[in-house]
Amino acid sequence: MTTDDDRKHQNTLDPLGALRAPEDPACDVYLTGTVFLDIIFTGLDSAPVRGTESWARGMGSSPGGVANMATALARLGLRTSLSAAFGDDHYGEYCWDALEQGEHIDLSRSRTVPGWHSPVTVSMAYEGERTMVSHGHEAPVPEGSVPSCPPLARAAIASLGPGKREDWVAHAAGHGTRVFADVGWDETGRWDLAALEDLGHCEAFLPNAEEAMRYTRTDCPRAAAHALAEKVPLAVVTLGADGAYAVDGSTGESAEVPAIAVEAMDPTGAGDVFVAGFVTGTLAGWPLADRLAFAGLTAALSVQEFGGSLSAPGWVEVAAWWQHVNAYDDQDPAALRRYAFLEELLPAASRPWPLRRAVPTIGFKAS
């Protein structure tokens, strides 16, 4: 588990510092899933054309899959525990070291599977979108099985799927863990909420607009959020370039925050960063609108760098952005007030904007 000295080295802010007590669980957030090696090509002018060779102006490699979410959580100062299988190859070794040594993520419930190769995703970013090609095989049982008894944690993040039940989700919720859930595209085409068997154990559900409308049979993402709030205590629907909308089913409160306009280099992992930002604000006890604003901000900062996990911002990046936008007299006062809650939270910016983060690639040796 991450030590206090590690945290001071990695982050300059603990968002839960004022809330921590000796009897609290050592883990803030638990999650499990598949770790991919992501190979990202950026700077493509268009989609690759059959029978031709395309050259990309940028390329990087980084841990992907569930590692995107785990890294985003850890960089925001949350004590993060990841349960995953890692390939018994150089890719797996690289991903393990990047997460454990580089991001200080607790991997004590993870394992290296002998003779199993790492899943790989190649992501091509162009015109603000991405196209991915993946290859991999499920890790063999028992090495591929998820621990039935996850650690005590403040929160857990589950990825729901139709007909997919994870025993650990009910176990975690039954022991007081607050479960946040996202969801992927329903390949069956049925879009049946009842098929999301673990949804009843979740405190919050965070689909995108298209997913939310299909699951609720509505033609408006805001109407979809209200419909989902009848099934889960908190529904958060991401609206892409329009921001996000949320409904608290227990109080009836709703909130909407517009997106921050940025020039997107690579959207890989932006949804994971959004969830991490929202979980951070929720555990810290922020108002609903502030949580949405912070989640949207962290996602916007992430798409300005390439690479899913390594593009996730930390508090240093957020502080540098806040200092940067306040340095201009022509900023919209209302927009600045939306993020004024950051003023009391952020450390002093230690580096100027824009920041350059770690180069996401395999092969460089430490100097």
Tab-separated table of C-alpha atoms in Angstrom:
chain	number	residue	atom	x	y	z
A	1	MET	CA	0.000	0.000	0.000
A	2	THR	CA	1.174	3.539	-0.686
A	3	THR	CA	2.997	5.123	2.227
A	4	ASP	CA	2.672	8.728	3.365
A	5	ASP	CA	6.194	9.429	2.089
A	6	ASP	CA	5.256	8.032	-1.316
A	7	ARG	CA	2.156	10.218	-1.372
A	8	LYS	CA	4.103	13.363	-0.551
A	9	HIS	CA	6.462	12.562	-3.397
A	10	GLN	CA	3.676	11.869	-5.865
A	11	ASN	CA	1.038	14.416	-4.832
A	12	THR	CA	0.972	17.734	-3.074
A	13	LEU	CA	-2.620	17.335	-1.901
A	14	ASP	CA	-4.617	14.647	-0.135
A	15	PRO	CA	-8.279	15.388	-0.963
A	16	LEU	CA	-9.417	13.252	1.968
A	17	GLY	CA	-6.835	14.492	4.453
A	18	ALA	CA	-9.343	16.323	6.646
A	19	LEU	CA	-11.623	13.287	6.737
A	20	ARG	CA	-9.171	10.536	7.588
A	21	ALA	CA	-9.400	8.756	10.942
A	22	PRO	CA	-7.297	5.935	12.440
A	23	GLU	CA	-10.110	3.409	12.047
A	24	ASP	CA	-10.611	4.132	8.337
A	25	PRO	CA	-9.731	1.445	5.763
A	26	ALA	CA	-6.255	1.706	4.324
A	27	CYS	CA	-7.678	1.626	0.804
A	28	ASP	CA	-9.647	4.535	-0.644
A	29	VAL	CA	-10.661	2.906	-3.927
A	30	TYR	CA	-10.582	-0.702	-5.110
A	31	LEU	CA	-10.955	-1.776	-8.716
A	32	THR	CA	-10.302	-4.777	-10.886
A	33	GLY	CA	-10.140	-5.480	-14.591
A	34	THR	CA	-7.813	-6.158	-17.491
A	35	VAL	CA	-4.532	-4.284	-17.945
A	36	PHE	CA	-3.573	-3.736	-21.587
A	37	LEU	CA	-0.406	-2.405	-23.069
A	38	ASP	CA	-1.621	0.591	-25.057
A	39	ILE	CA	0.311	1.676	-28.143
A	40	ILE	CA	-0.981	5.065	-29.246
A	41	PHE	CA	-0.427	6.759	-32.595
A	42	THR	CA	-1.268	10.479	-32.757
A	43	GLY	CA	-0.996	13.190	-35.358
A	44	LEU	CA	-2.739	11.223	-38.088
A	45	ASP	CA	-4.420	13.452	-40.644
A	46	SER	CA	-7.131	10.898	-41.368
A	47	ALA	CA	-8.102	7.302	-40.807
A	48	PRO	CA	-5.723	4.719	-42.285
A	49	VAL	CA	-6.679	3.739	-45.847
A	50	ARG	CA	-6.546	0.124	-46.983
A	51	GLY	CA	-3.523	-0.657	-49.104
A	52	THR	CA	-1.555	2.412	-48.005
A	53	GLU	CA	0.997	3.235	-45.308
A	54	SER	CA	0.180	6.031	-42.869
A	55	TRP	CA	2.783	7.894	-40.842
A	56	ALA	CA	1.899	9.278	-37.424
A	57	ARG	CA	3.600	12.375	-36.021
A	58	GLY	CA	3.503	10.986	-32.482
A	59	MET	CA	3.647	7.591	-30.785
A	60	GLY	CA	3.659	6.360	-27.212
A	61	SER	CA	3.113	3.292	-25.066
A	62	SER	CA	1.570	3.076	-21.613
A	63	PRO	CA	-0.475	0.771	-19.373
A	64	GLY	CA	-4.092	0.808	-20.528
A	65	GLY	CA	-7.437	-0.797	-19.818
A	66	VAL	CA	-8.237	-0.661	-16.111
A	67	ALA	CA	-4.828	0.971	-15.580
A	68	ASN	CA	-6.268	4.211	-16.991
A	69	MET	CA	-8.733	4.464	-14.126
A	70	ALA	CA	-6.286	3.295	-11.471
A	71	THR	CA	-3.678	5.850	-12.523
A	72	ALA	CA	-6.206	8.682	-12.643
A	73	LEU	CA	-7.342	7.872	-9.089
A	74	ALA	CA	-3.810	7.599	-7.737
A	75	ARG	CA	-2.733	10.890	-9.316
A	76	LEU	CA	-5.592	12.626	-7.543
A	77	GLY	CA	-4.242	11.430	-4.211
A	78	LEU	CA	-6.530	8.471	-3.545
A	79	ARG	CA	-5.027	5.302	-2.090
A	80	THR	CA	-5.770	2.905	-4.896
A	81	SER	CA	-5.732	-0.901	-4.901
A	82	LEU	CA	-5.845	-2.771	-8.208
A	83	SER	CA	-6.527	-6.469	-8.709
A	84	ALA	CA	-5.451	-7.591	-12.176
A	85	ALA	CA	-3.581	-10.263	-14.088
A	86	PHE	CA	-0.290	-9.222	-15.707
A	87	GLY	CA	1.373	-10.957	-18.608
A	88	ASP	CA	4.559	-12.913	-18.088
A	89	ASP	CA	6.398	-10.874	-20.725
A	90	HIS	CA	8.259	-7.587	-21.051
A	91	TYR	CA	4.996	-5.741	-21.628
A	92	GLY	CA	3.574	-7.084	-18.378
A	93	GLU	CA	6.744	-6.252	-16.483
A	94	TYR	CA	6.685	-2.712	-17.868
A	95	CYS	CA	3.028	-2.200	-16.932
A	96	TRP	CA	3.551	-3.568	-13.418
A	97	ASP	CA	6.546	-1.323	-12.766
A	98	ALA	CA	4.824	1.721	-14.256
A	99	LEU	CA	1.832	1.284	-11.970
A	100	GLU	CA	3.517	0.128	-8.765
A	101	GLN	CA	6.747	2.122	-8.856
A	102	GLY	CA	5.659	5.043	-11.022
A	103	GLU	CA	2.129	5.627	-9.724
A	104	HIS	CA	2.352	3.970	-6.270
A	105	ILE	CA	-0.721	1.829	-6.880
A	106	ASP	CA	-1.163	-1.117	-4.514
A	107	LEU	CA	-0.788	-4.320	-6.571
A	108	SER	CA	-0.737	-6.767	-3.652
A	109	ARG	CA	-3.923	-8.372	-5.015
A	110	SER	CA	-2.573	-8.547	-8.562
A	111	ARG	CA	-0.536	-11.401	-10.002
A	112	THR	CA	1.750	-12.293	-12.881
A	113	VAL	CA	0.453	-15.265	-14.878
A	114	PRO	CA	3.201	-17.624	-16.097
A	115	GLY	CA	3.124	-18.219	-19.844
A	116	TRP	CA	0.337	-15.691	-20.493
A	117	HIS	CA	1.034	-12.734	-22.778
A	118	SER	CA	-0.197	-9.198	-22.131
A	119	PRO	CA	-3.282	-7.984	-23.982
A	120	VAL	CA	-2.381	-5.190	-26.404
A	121	THR	CA	-4.393	-2.299	-27.840
A	122	VAL	CA	-3.251	-0.089	-30.708
A	123	SER	CA	-5.084	3.251	-30.630
A	124	MET	CA	-5.024	5.700	-33.535
A	125	ALA	CA	-6.114	9.256	-32.738
A	126	TYR	CA	-7.263	11.595	-35.506
A	127	GLU	CA	-9.854	14.341	-35.951
A	128	GLY	CA	-10.601	14.334	-32.232
A	129	GLU	CA	-11.615	10.656	-32.305
A	130	ARG	CA	-9.845	7.341	-31.980
A	131	THR	CA	-9.886	3.924	-33.595
A	132	MET	CA	-8.604	0.903	-31.688
A	133	VAL	CA	-7.440	-2.594	-32.532
A	134	SER	CA	-6.944	-5.008	-29.631
A	135	HIS	CA	-5.637	-8.532	-29.144
A	136	GLY	CA	-5.549	-10.717	-26.079
A	137	HIS	CA	-6.786	-13.845	-24.318
A	138	GLU	CA	-8.474	-14.168	-20.945
A	139	ALA	CA	-6.085	-15.072	-18.153
A	140	PRO	CA	-6.468	-18.756	-17.189
A	141	VAL	CA	-8.274	-19.765	-14.013
A	142	PRO	CA	-7.379	-19.581	-11.151
A	143	GLU	CA	-4.883	-16.870	-12.031
A	144	GLY	CA	-7.542	-14.950	-13.946
A	145	SER	CA	-10.169	-15.044	-11.210
A	146	VAL	CA	-11.005	-11.931	-9.202
A	147	PRO	CA	-10.621	-12.193	-5.402
A	148	SER	CA	-14.059	-12.905	-3.921
A	149	CYS	CA	-13.238	-10.811	-0.871
A	150	PRO	CA	-11.933	-7.391	-1.927
A	151	PRO	CA	-10.242	-5.204	0.674
A	152	LEU	CA	-12.239	-2.874	2.854
A	153	ALA	CA	-12.351	0.386	0.954
A	154	ARG	CA	-14.191	3.690	0.938
A	155	ALA	CA	-15.200	3.119	-2.681
A	156	ALA	CA	-14.961	0.632	-5.521
A	157	ILE	CA	-15.431	1.037	-9.250
A	158	ALA	CA	-17.218	-1.662	-11.224
A	159	SER	CA	-17.625	-2.052	-14.964
A	160	LEU	CA	-21.097	-3.408	-15.655
A	161	GLY	CA	-22.142	-5.568	-18.593
A	162	PRO	CA	-25.354	-7.345	-19.571
A	163	GLY	CA	-25.658	-10.742	-17.913
A	164	LYS	CA	-22.396	-10.188	-16.073
A	165	ARG	CA	-22.439	-10.637	-12.306
A	166	GLU	CA	-19.334	-10.050	-10.174
A	167	ASP	CA	-19.607	-11.554	-6.676
A	168	TRP	CA	-17.113	-9.071	-5.296
A	169	VAL	CA	-19.458	-6.134	-6.023
A	170	ALA	CA	-22.192	-7.398	-3.672
A	171	HIS	CA	-19.558	-8.313	-1.094
A	172	ALA	CA	-18.026	-4.844	-1.197
A	173	ALA	CA	-21.373	-3.056	-1.010
A	174	GLY	CA	-22.441	-5.280	1.869
A	175	HIS	CA	-19.384	-4.175	3.838
A	176	GLY	CA	-20.033	-0.466	3.412
A	177	THR	CA	-18.016	0.235	0.265
A	178	ARG	CA	-19.598	2.846	-2.009
A	179	VAL	CA	-19.751	1.308	-5.485
A	180	PHE	CA	-19.513	3.506	-8.602
A	181	ALA	CA	-20.252	1.899	-11.951
A	182	ASP	CA	-19.638	2.616	-15.602
A	183	VAL	CA	-20.817	0.544	-18.534
A	184	GLY	CA	-19.724	-0.364	-22.034
A	185	TRP	CA	-21.543	-0.718	-25.320
A	186	ASP	CA	-24.193	-3.461	-25.268
A	187	GLU	CA	-23.154	-5.770	-28.094
A	188	THR	CA	-26.364	-7.767	-27.662
A	189	GLY	CA	-28.407	-4.750	-28.766
A	190	ARG	CA	-31.063	-5.376	-26.102
A	191	TRP	CA	-30.124	-2.503	-23.797
A	192	ASP	CA	-31.964	-4.001	-20.839
A	193	LEU	CA	-31.278	-2.359	-17.478
A	194	ALA	CA	-32.419	-5.512	-15.717
A	195	ALA	CA	-29.512	-7.338	-17.372
A	196	LEU	CA	-27.043	-5.120	-15.460
A	197	GLU	CA	-27.260	-7.446	-12.499
A	198	ASP	CA	-24.959	-5.538	-10.162
A	199	LEU	CA	-26.612	-2.147	-10.670
A	200	GLY	CA	-28.691	-2.616	-7.526
A	201	HIS	CA	-25.495	-2.643	-5.432
A	202	CYS	CA	-24.238	0.636	-6.884
A	203	GLU	CA	-24.445	4.112	-5.388
A	204	ALA	CA	-23.693	5.876	-8.671
A	205	PHE	CA	-24.016	4.969	-12.351
A	206	LEU	CA	-22.039	6.951	-14.943
A	207	PRO	CA	-22.953	6.072	-18.566
A	208	ASN	CA	-22.451	8.342	-21.554
A	209	ALA	CA	-25.428	10.006	-23.231
A	210	GLU	CA	-25.940	7.366	-25.931
A	211	GLU	CA	-25.762	4.497	-23.453
A	212	ALA	CA	-28.113	6.254	-21.025
A	213	MET	CA	-30.749	6.970	-23.688
A	214	ARG	CA	-30.659	3.446	-25.062
A	215	TYR	CA	-31.014	1.875	-21.619
A	216	THR	CA	-33.958	4.144	-20.699
A	217	ARG	CA	-35.650	4.258	-24.122
A	218	THR	CA	-35.554	8.076	-24.065
A	219	ASP	CA	-34.448	10.587	-26.705
A	220	CYS	CA	-32.916	13.119	-24.300
A	221	PRO	CA	-29.875	12.462	-22.074
A	222	ARG	CA	-31.300	14.618	-19.286
A	223	ALA	CA	-34.540	12.653	-19.313
A	224	ALA	CA	-32.424	9.500	-19.291
A	225	ALA	CA	-30.586	10.699	-16.176
A	226	HIS	CA	-33.894	11.239	-14.348
A	227	ALA	CA	-35.081	7.794	-15.403
A	228	LEU	CA	-31.853	6.185	-14.200
A	229	ALA	CA	-32.124	8.016	-10.867
A	230	GLU	CA	-35.198	5.889	-10.201
A	231	LYS	CA	-32.982	2.794	-10.391
A	232	VAL	CA	-29.790	3.988	-8.682
A	233	PRO	CA	-29.214	6.681	-6.014
A	234	LEU	CA	-27.070	8.884	-8.262
A	235	ALA	CA	-27.129	9.027	-12.071
A	236	VAL	CA	-24.415	10.902	-13.968
A	237	VAL	CA	-24.654	11.177	-17.742
A	238	THR	CA	-21.685	12.506	-19.692
A	239	LEU	CA	-22.646	14.683	-22.655
A	240	GLY	CA	-19.362	14.832	-24.547
A	241	ALA	CA	-18.620	18.364	-25.714
A	242	ASP	CA	-21.706	19.581	-23.808
A	243	GLY	CA	-20.400	18.564	-20.377
A	244	ALA	CA	-22.300	16.379	-17.924
A	245	TYR	CA	-25.673	16.172	-16.188
A	246	ALA	CA	-26.423	14.449	-12.880
A	247	VAL	CA	-29.486	13.641	-10.806
A	248	ASP	CA	-29.406	12.671	-7.140
A	249	GLY	CA	-32.362	10.339	-6.789
A	250	SER	CA	-32.380	10.516	-2.997
A	251	THR	CA	-32.731	14.308	-2.819
A	252	GLY	CA	-34.100	15.194	-6.252
A	253	GLU	CA	-31.173	17.556	-6.821
A	254	SER	CA	-29.880	17.911	-10.372
A	255	ALA	CA	-26.827	19.680	-11.732
A	256	GLU	CA	-25.361	20.398	-15.151
A	257	VAL	CA	-21.893	21.700	-15.919
A	258	PRO	CA	-20.670	22.584	-19.437
A	259	ALA	CA	-17.472	21.120	-20.806
A	260	ILE	CA	-14.236	23.063	-21.006
A	261	ALA	CA	-13.296	23.746	-24.618
A	262	VAL	CA	-9.834	22.342	-25.349
A	263	GLU	CA	-7.887	21.167	-28.362
A	264	ALA	CA	-7.990	17.405	-27.993
A	265	MET	CA	-4.862	15.464	-28.919
A	266	ASP	CA	-6.003	12.027	-27.775
A	267	PRO	CA	-9.330	11.176	-26.056
A	268	THR	CA	-8.066	7.779	-24.864
A	269	GLY	CA	-8.999	7.293	-21.204
A	270	ALA	CA	-10.918	10.577	-20.828
A	271	GLY	CA	-14.006	8.751	-19.571
A	272	ASP	CA	-11.926	6.976	-16.935
A	273	VAL	CA	-10.419	10.270	-15.809
A	274	PHE	CA	-13.916	11.768	-15.538
A	275	VAL	CA	-15.039	8.924	-13.265
A	276	ALA	CA	-11.900	9.274	-11.137
A	277	GLY	CA	-12.489	12.994	-10.708
A	278	PHE	CA	-16.125	12.429	-9.774
A	279	VAL	CA	-15.247	9.709	-7.247
A	280	THR	CA	-12.625	12.002	-5.700
A	281	GLY	CA	-15.115	14.821	-5.221
A	282	THR	CA	-17.769	12.464	-3.878
A	283	LEU	CA	-15.489	10.918	-1.263
A	284	ALA	CA	-14.352	14.425	-0.285
A	285	GLY	CA	-17.975	15.464	0.255
A	286	TRP	CA	-18.183	18.211	-2.365
A	287	PRO	CA	-21.483	19.551	-3.718
A	288	LEU	CA	-22.828	17.761	-6.782
A	289	ALA	CA	-22.102	20.600	-9.230
A	290	ASP	CA	-18.517	20.909	-7.973
A	291	ARG	CA	-17.987	17.193	-8.482
A	292	LEU	CA	-19.224	17.433	-12.056
A	293	ALA	CA	-17.064	20.483	-12.760
A	294	PHE	CA	-13.944	18.852	-11.347
A	295	ALA	CA	-14.533	15.591	-13.209
A	296	GLY	CA	-15.004	17.491	-16.469
A	297	LEU	CA	-11.894	19.572	-15.840
A	298	THR	CA	-9.656	16.575	-15.210
A	299	ALA	CA	-11.011	14.855	-18.330
A	300	ALA	CA	-10.380	18.003	-20.402
A	301	LEU	CA	-6.798	18.241	-19.152
A	302	SER	CA	-6.204	14.591	-19.998
A	303	VAL	CA	-7.134	14.832	-23.688
A	304	GLN	CA	-4.430	17.446	-24.274
A	305	GLU	CA	-1.776	14.750	-23.862
A	306	PHE	CA	-1.551	11.389	-25.596
A	307	GLY	CA	-1.742	8.086	-23.812
A	308	GLY	CA	-4.607	6.865	-21.658
A	309	SER	CA	-3.062	6.373	-18.220
A	310	LEU	CA	-0.106	8.718	-18.477
A	311	SER	CA	-2.265	11.624	-19.634
A	312	ALA	CA	-4.241	11.650	-16.365
A	313	PRO	CA	-3.639	14.935	-14.509
A	314	GLY	CA	-2.613	15.304	-10.888
A	315	TRP	CA	-3.048	18.254	-8.558
A	316	VAL	CA	0.054	19.968	-9.945
A	317	GLU	CA	-1.540	20.057	-13.405
A	318	VAL	CA	-4.864	21.308	-12.030
A	319	ALA	CA	-3.106	24.033	-10.041
A	320	ALA	CA	-1.103	25.138	-13.067
A	321	TRP	CA	-4.290	25.322	-15.163
A	322	TRP	CA	-6.097	27.393	-12.516
A	323	GLN	CA	-3.194	29.824	-12.244
A	324	HIS	CA	-3.050	30.058	-16.037
A	325	VAL	CA	-6.731	30.869	-16.614
A	326	ASN	CA	-6.741	33.452	-13.821
A	327	ALA	CA	-3.857	35.296	-15.457
A	328	TYR	CA	-6.072	36.575	-18.295
A	329	ASP	CA	-8.457	39.509	-17.941
A	330	ASP	CA	-10.724	38.350	-20.774
A	331	GLN	CA	-11.953	35.207	-19.028
A	332	ASP	CA	-15.694	34.803	-18.553
A	333	PRO	CA	-16.344	35.743	-14.883
A	334	ALA	CA	-19.202	33.243	-14.607
A	335	ALA	CA	-16.984	30.445	-15.909
A	336	LEU	CA	-14.267	31.322	-13.406
A	337	ARG	CA	-16.760	31.342	-10.551
A	338	ARG	CA	-17.788	27.805	-11.496
A	339	TYR	CA	-14.275	26.650	-10.544
A	340	ALA	CA	-13.699	29.049	-7.650
A	341	PHE	CA	-14.064	26.155	-5.208
A	342	LEU	CA	-10.591	25.078	-6.329
A	343	GLU	CA	-9.026	28.167	-4.761
A	344	GLU	CA	-9.075	26.741	-1.240
A	345	LEU	CA	-8.034	23.269	-2.334
A	346	LEU	CA	-5.113	23.650	-4.675
A	347	PRO	CA	-1.435	23.812	-3.840
A	348	ALA	CA	0.583	26.698	-5.227
A	349	ALA	CA	1.459	26.050	-8.868
A	350	SER	CA	5.071	24.909	-8.941
A	351	ARG	CA	5.479	24.823	-12.728
A	352	PRO	CA	4.176	27.036	-15.525
A	353	TRP	CA	1.444	26.020	-17.939
A	354	PRO	CA	1.463	24.086	-20.202
A	355	LEU	CA	3.078	21.196	-18.382
A	356	ARG	CA	4.812	18.296	-20.049
A	357	ARG	CA	4.274	14.991	-18.338
A	358	ALA	CA	6.125	11.692	-18.595
A	359	VAL	CA	6.852	10.440	-22.107
A	360	PRO	CA	4.642	7.353	-22.483
A	361	THR	CA	6.919	4.901	-24.216
A	362	ILE	CA	8.952	1.777	-23.628
A	363	GLY	CA	12.655	1.817	-24.260
A	364	PHE	CA	14.115	4.898	-22.585
A	365	LYS	CA	16.481	4.299	-19.724
A	366	ALA	CA	16.517	6.577	-16.679
A	367	SER	CA	19.226	9.219	-16.984
